[in-house]
Amino acid sequence: MASSLSTAAFSSRILASSSSVSSSSTARHALLRSPPSLSFSYSLRSLAFSSHFSPLQRRSTVSVRSSGRFSTVASPRCDASDPNQLKSAREDIKELLKSNFCHPILVRLGWHDAGTYNKNIEAWPQKGGANGSLRFEIELKHAANAGLVNALNLIQPIKDKYPGVTYADLFQLASATAIEDAGGPKIPMKYGRVDVSAPNECPEEGRLPDAGPPSPADHLREVFYRMGLNDKEIVALSGAHTLGRSRPERSGWGKPETKYTKDGPGAPGGQSWTVQWLKFDNSYFKDIKAKRDEDLLVLPTDAVLFEDPSFKVYAEKYAEDQETFFKDYAEAHAKLSNLGAKFEPPEGIVLD
């Protein structure tokens, strides 16, 4: 929930992973070296002022920064996604991943949009979840979302190119594609998520988990049970921390750099959970169990997976059996991506 559970257990991990940017893209490389900003470096002009809107779109508001100040401009909101544009957007995301090594932060983007879900609230969008609300300034400013403006900067050109794809779908499409492209399992995704239309529909701050609570096991259960997830799903999702790094300037956790991160790829620095932090496998569980390397990050919410009796059953299994981990992870990721979502059509859209 790769550097997805940062300031959050989500956050401090895929959920605190920082994005890497290729040296071939100087502007993006510089952006990820700099402290988090709440401005979009890519212009939203084509989104805001294009007259060629899909019939499925409505006008809504998006916060953008102009001359150092936030303002509100008109922008299209999709009520449902176009299947052909979804497929094309997926191919563009794959190209983005090849050039920018941004797998961890895209996973975290999808998780943080979905991870605000509260099963005890029936009304949409008050229940939170995968509804595209993370594009708004008010939610980007939540502490757990530090640095995620960089992910929006990366995928905004894709949103501009494919206006018939909702933000809610684009966030989840990017997240699942990043997992698969890094060598992870095929995620059984569906699409058709409807976007919220305004900042006042964003969830309140505090729904994402912390990385270092006084009682890590109780905290993880409190947060993830609220989403309707169980112990097996908590542990499986934690395994996505095989991807990414935690940057202390964003989350307060990790080292400024290690022997595994000082040379990138992309912007150097941060502390990773695994040696090959752009490869999705079960090494997260193996490394926590072995406790073999001080240059690898282990947060309280990581360590507890091998301390809590119920969590340990799954953590031990995943450390020994990558196939089982992949199966359980794929199911848990798909479930997370659907939390709180309103689908049009109700049954969703399957691409493959």
XYZ file of C-alpha atoms in Angstrom:
352
model
C 0.000 0.000 0.000
C 6.820 0.646 -3.337
C 8.032 3.050 -1.493
C 3.110 1.990 -1.497
C 2.582 2.431 3.332
C 5.690 6.806 3.359
C 4.682 9.221 5.818
C 2.050 6.634 5.328
C 2.503 2.905 5.558
C 1.232 3.384 2.069
C 3.209 6.537 1.714
C 6.427 5.707 3.294
C 6.766 2.914 0.871
C 4.879 2.379 -2.826
C 3.037 4.197 -1.053
C 6.549 6.503 0.018
C 8.494 5.577 -2.905
C 9.931 8.328 -4.851
C 9.908 8.442 -8.597
C 13.020 8.077 -10.674
C 13.500 10.098 -13.766
C 15.760 9.347 -16.688
C 18.715 11.547 -17.363
C 17.390 11.836 -20.890
C 14.571 13.994 -19.587
C 16.324 16.948 -17.980
C 13.260 18.862 -16.887
C 11.684 15.909 -15.175
C 15.008 14.880 -13.681
C 15.367 18.320 -12.142
C 11.820 18.245 -10.824
C 12.365 15.031 -8.914
C 15.591 16.334 -7.457
C 13.816 19.344 -6.047
C 11.567 19.455 -2.964
C 7.917 18.565 -3.573
C 5.941 21.367 -5.122
C 2.230 21.652 -5.595
C 2.496 23.050 -9.078
C 2.121 21.123 -12.314
C 5.166 21.645 -14.512
C 3.248 20.414 -17.510
C 0.699 22.883 -18.766
C -2.941 21.937 -18.415
C -3.836 24.265 -21.243
C -4.882 21.545 -23.656
C -7.012 20.012 -20.909
C -8.492 23.306 -19.822
C -9.090 25.122 -23.055
C -9.466 22.524 -25.789
C -12.799 22.670 -27.544
C -12.560 19.043 -28.673
C -14.121 17.348 -25.668
C -15.501 13.835 -25.662
C -19.309 13.562 -25.460
C -18.716 11.791 -22.152
C -17.045 14.830 -20.593
C -18.369 17.599 -18.379
C -16.757 20.795 -17.170
C -15.288 20.836 -13.690
C -12.425 22.500 -11.850
C -8.759 21.672 -11.553
C -6.239 23.559 -9.447
C -3.195 24.764 -11.343
C -0.424 27.116 -10.430
C -0.091 30.304 -12.397
C 2.614 32.848 -11.624
C 3.258 31.187 -8.291
C -0.371 31.203 -7.185
C -3.076 28.585 -7.406
C -6.092 29.405 -9.476
C -9.147 27.540 -10.681
C -9.725 26.919 -14.361
C -12.325 25.027 -16.306
C -11.346 21.520 -17.322
C -13.144 18.462 -18.668
C -14.256 15.667 -16.427
C -14.969 12.285 -17.943
C -18.037 10.435 -16.719
C -16.712 7.188 -18.188
C -13.613 6.097 -20.057
C -13.317 5.203 -23.707
C -11.917 1.637 -24.134
C -9.794 2.499 -27.164
C -8.267 5.503 -25.443
C -7.565 3.370 -22.358
C -5.614 0.889 -24.486
C -3.637 3.658 -26.163
C -2.949 5.330 -22.819
C -1.594 2.039 -21.490
C 0.935 1.889 -24.326
C 2.030 5.451 -23.608
C 2.449 4.582 -19.923
C 4.725 1.698 -20.911
C 6.895 4.097 -22.894
C 6.966 6.505 -19.957
C 8.144 3.712 -17.677
C 10.948 2.782 -20.063
C 12.298 6.304 -20.225
C 11.718 7.529 -16.665
C 11.990 4.520 -14.326
C 8.945 5.886 -12.502
C 7.319 2.571 -11.556
C 7.277 3.160 -7.769
C 5.664 6.578 -7.779
C 2.985 5.522 -10.273
C 2.092 2.562 -8.079
C 1.901 4.899 -5.109
C -0.328 7.324 -7.041
C -2.942 4.647 -7.681
C -2.785 3.346 -4.131
C -3.178 6.746 -2.522
C -6.196 7.607 -4.628
C -7.883 4.299 -3.734
C -6.590 4.007 -0.153
C -8.867 6.693 1.286
C -11.861 4.340 1.060
C -14.071 3.927 4.123
C -16.433 0.949 3.957
C -18.545 2.443 6.741
C -19.663 5.347 4.550
C -22.247 4.512 1.888
C -22.485 7.763 -0.063
C -20.307 8.403 -3.093
C -17.900 10.175 -3.190
C -17.816 10.753 0.582
C -16.706 7.140 1.020
C -13.411 7.977 -0.729
C -11.585 5.478 -2.867
C -10.570 5.355 -6.523
C -12.363 8.434 -7.827
C -9.608 10.714 -9.125
C -9.779 13.144 -6.201
C -6.006 13.062 -5.748
C -5.607 15.439 -8.694
C -6.816 18.347 -6.565
C -4.479 20.597 -4.579
C -6.276 20.132 -1.274
C -5.617 16.381 -1.297
C -2.138 16.636 -2.792
C -1.212 18.747 0.245
C -1.968 15.898 2.646
C 1.279 14.885 4.340
C 0.997 11.270 3.142
C 0.943 12.493 -0.465
C 4.239 14.395 -0.361
C 5.931 14.220 -3.738
C 2.973 12.799 -5.647
C 2.686 15.999 -7.660
C 5.697 14.558 -9.503
C 3.597 11.580 -10.583
C 0.884 13.902 -11.839
C 3.476 15.877 -13.781
C 4.557 12.670 -15.471
C 1.136 11.429 -16.533
C -0.639 14.729 -17.212
C 0.531 14.760 -20.846
C -1.096 11.342 -21.260
C -4.340 12.686 -19.784
C -4.155 15.642 -22.167
C -3.624 13.285 -25.111
C -6.505 10.990 -24.105
C -9.263 13.197 -22.657
C -11.675 10.272 -22.903
C -9.929 8.568 -19.962
C -10.902 9.576 -16.439
C -8.274 10.517 -13.891
C -9.578 7.724 -11.652
C -8.945 5.173 -14.393
C -5.628 6.698 -15.431
C -4.259 6.523 -11.877
C -5.186 2.846 -11.556
C -4.081 1.998 -15.093
C -0.669 3.548 -14.401
C -0.333 1.670 -11.117
C -1.201 -1.761 -12.524
C 0.896 -1.236 -15.659
C 3.906 -0.277 -13.518
C 3.621 -3.492 -11.479
C 3.402 -5.638 -14.591
C 6.201 -3.791 -16.403
C 8.525 -4.293 -13.403
C 8.098 -8.062 -13.675
C 5.114 -8.467 -11.392
C 1.915 -10.428 -11.968
C -0.837 -9.555 -14.408
C -3.454 -7.613 -12.448
C -7.103 -8.506 -13.275
C -8.180 -4.898 -13.724
C -11.393 -3.332 -14.874
C -12.045 0.280 -15.838
C -14.871 2.768 -16.211
C -14.326 4.690 -12.944
C -16.124 8.013 -12.674
C -14.196 11.093 -11.510
C -15.219 13.411 -8.713
C -15.726 16.889 -10.101
C -14.516 19.365 -7.472
C -12.092 19.782 -4.550
C -14.907 19.785 -1.999
C -15.415 16.106 -2.841
C -11.931 15.143 -1.631
C -11.665 13.049 1.559
C -10.377 14.567 4.768
C -6.741 14.079 5.692
C -5.782 11.130 7.884
C -7.184 8.096 6.063
C -3.818 6.723 4.937
C -1.638 4.748 7.364
C 1.484 5.899 9.192
C 4.835 4.149 8.830
C 5.853 4.299 12.489
C 2.807 4.163 14.771
C 3.167 3.071 18.433
C 1.429 -0.229 17.691
C 2.144 -1.108 14.041
C -0.027 -4.232 13.831
C -3.048 -2.557 15.413
C -2.601 0.494 13.221
C -2.367 -1.500 10.000
C -5.501 -3.416 10.884
C -7.390 -0.283 11.860
C -6.629 1.386 8.543
C -6.926 -1.584 6.199
C -9.907 -3.186 7.893
C -11.654 0.174 7.365
C -11.104 -0.445 3.661
C -12.525 -3.954 3.896
C -9.144 -5.697 3.534
C -7.939 -8.632 5.637
C -4.599 -9.783 7.082
C -3.571 -11.733 3.974
C -4.260 -8.724 1.767
C -2.358 -6.381 4.113
C 0.739 -8.564 3.901
C 0.444 -9.176 0.162
C 0.104 -5.478 -0.588
C 3.034 -4.669 1.676
C 5.133 -6.797 -0.670
C 4.953 -4.056 -3.270
C 7.626 -2.312 -1.252
C 9.968 -4.456 -3.257
C 9.721 -1.404 -5.549
C 10.960 2.048 -4.759
C 12.716 4.159 -2.181
C 11.829 6.316 0.797
C 13.210 9.846 0.811
C 13.658 11.430 4.254
C 12.877 14.916 2.956
C 9.401 13.697 1.998
C 8.469 11.053 4.523
C 10.913 11.540 7.373
C 12.088 7.949 6.928
C 15.165 6.412 5.374
C 18.699 7.508 4.546
C 19.534 10.295 2.086
C 21.272 7.692 -0.077
C 22.747 4.183 0.031
C 25.051 2.080 -2.096
C 21.953 0.862 -3.933
C 20.502 4.307 -4.705
C 23.410 6.748 -4.972
C 23.707 6.266 -8.729
C 20.002 6.082 -9.596
C 18.673 5.046 -12.057
C 16.975 8.376 -12.436
C 17.390 10.909 -9.641
C 19.830 9.417 -7.108
C 19.219 9.069 -3.400
C 16.778 7.700 -0.870
C 16.767 4.305 0.811
C 15.219 1.250 -0.809
C 13.639 -1.806 0.759
C 15.399 -4.111 -1.694
C 18.621 -4.234 -3.694
C 16.901 -4.270 -7.098
C 14.279 -1.680 -6.268
C 12.839 -1.498 -9.776
C 12.186 -5.242 -9.996
C 8.940 -6.705 -8.661
C 9.537 -10.015 -6.902
C 9.379 -11.444 -3.378
C 12.752 -10.098 -2.230
C 11.028 -7.657 0.156
C 9.957 -10.580 2.342
C 13.279 -12.389 1.988
C 15.288 -9.318 2.974
C 13.152 -8.434 6.007
C 13.388 -12.008 7.233
C 17.162 -12.151 6.722
C 17.867 -8.714 8.232
C 21.073 -8.871 6.236
C 21.813 -5.342 5.140
C 21.667 -2.016 7.002
C 21.410 -0.191 3.688
C 17.956 -1.706 3.159
C 15.012 0.025 4.785
C 12.815 -1.743 7.342
C 10.047 0.392 8.828
C 8.066 -0.595 11.940
C 5.166 -1.501 9.640
C 7.549 -3.774 7.692
C 9.115 -5.506 10.666
C 5.741 -6.283 12.228
C 4.877 -8.578 9.322
C 7.292 -11.121 10.794
C 6.370 -10.366 14.422
C 2.583 -10.489 14.475
C 1.431 -14.157 14.533
C -1.262 -13.737 11.878
C 0.796 -11.548 9.544
C 3.807 -13.853 9.927
C 1.975 -16.834 8.425
C 1.646 -14.985 5.114
C 5.015 -13.215 5.251
C 6.830 -16.523 5.742
C 4.867 -18.101 2.905
C 5.618 -15.242 0.505
C 9.334 -15.297 1.382
C 9.442 -18.961 0.308
C 6.923 -19.008 -2.550
C 6.947 -16.200 -5.087
C 4.196 -17.787 -7.170
C 1.797 -17.697 -4.221
C 2.814 -14.113 -3.460
C 2.160 -13.055 -7.055
C -1.279 -14.692 -7.054
C -2.343 -13.125 -3.761
C -0.843 -9.768 -4.641
C -2.657 -9.560 -7.986
C -5.984 -10.259 -6.318
C -5.357 -7.752 -3.523
C -4.176 -5.030 -5.911
C -7.262 -5.421 -8.092
C -9.512 -5.273 -5.027
C -7.794 -2.127 -3.766
C -8.096 -0.438 -7.162
C -11.876 -0.904 -7.139
C -12.524 0.422 -3.640
C -15.073 3.223 -3.560
C -15.232 3.442 -7.339
C -18.399 4.200 -9.279
C -18.289 2.392 -12.621
C -19.911 3.321 -15.909
C -21.003 0.852 -17.153
C -21.701 -0.721 -13.751
C -19.914 -3.957 -14.705
C -16.804 -2.029 -15.724
C -14.604 -2.269 -18.813
C -12.093 -5.099 -19.281
C -9.304 -4.359 -21.744
C -7.817 -7.833 -22.282
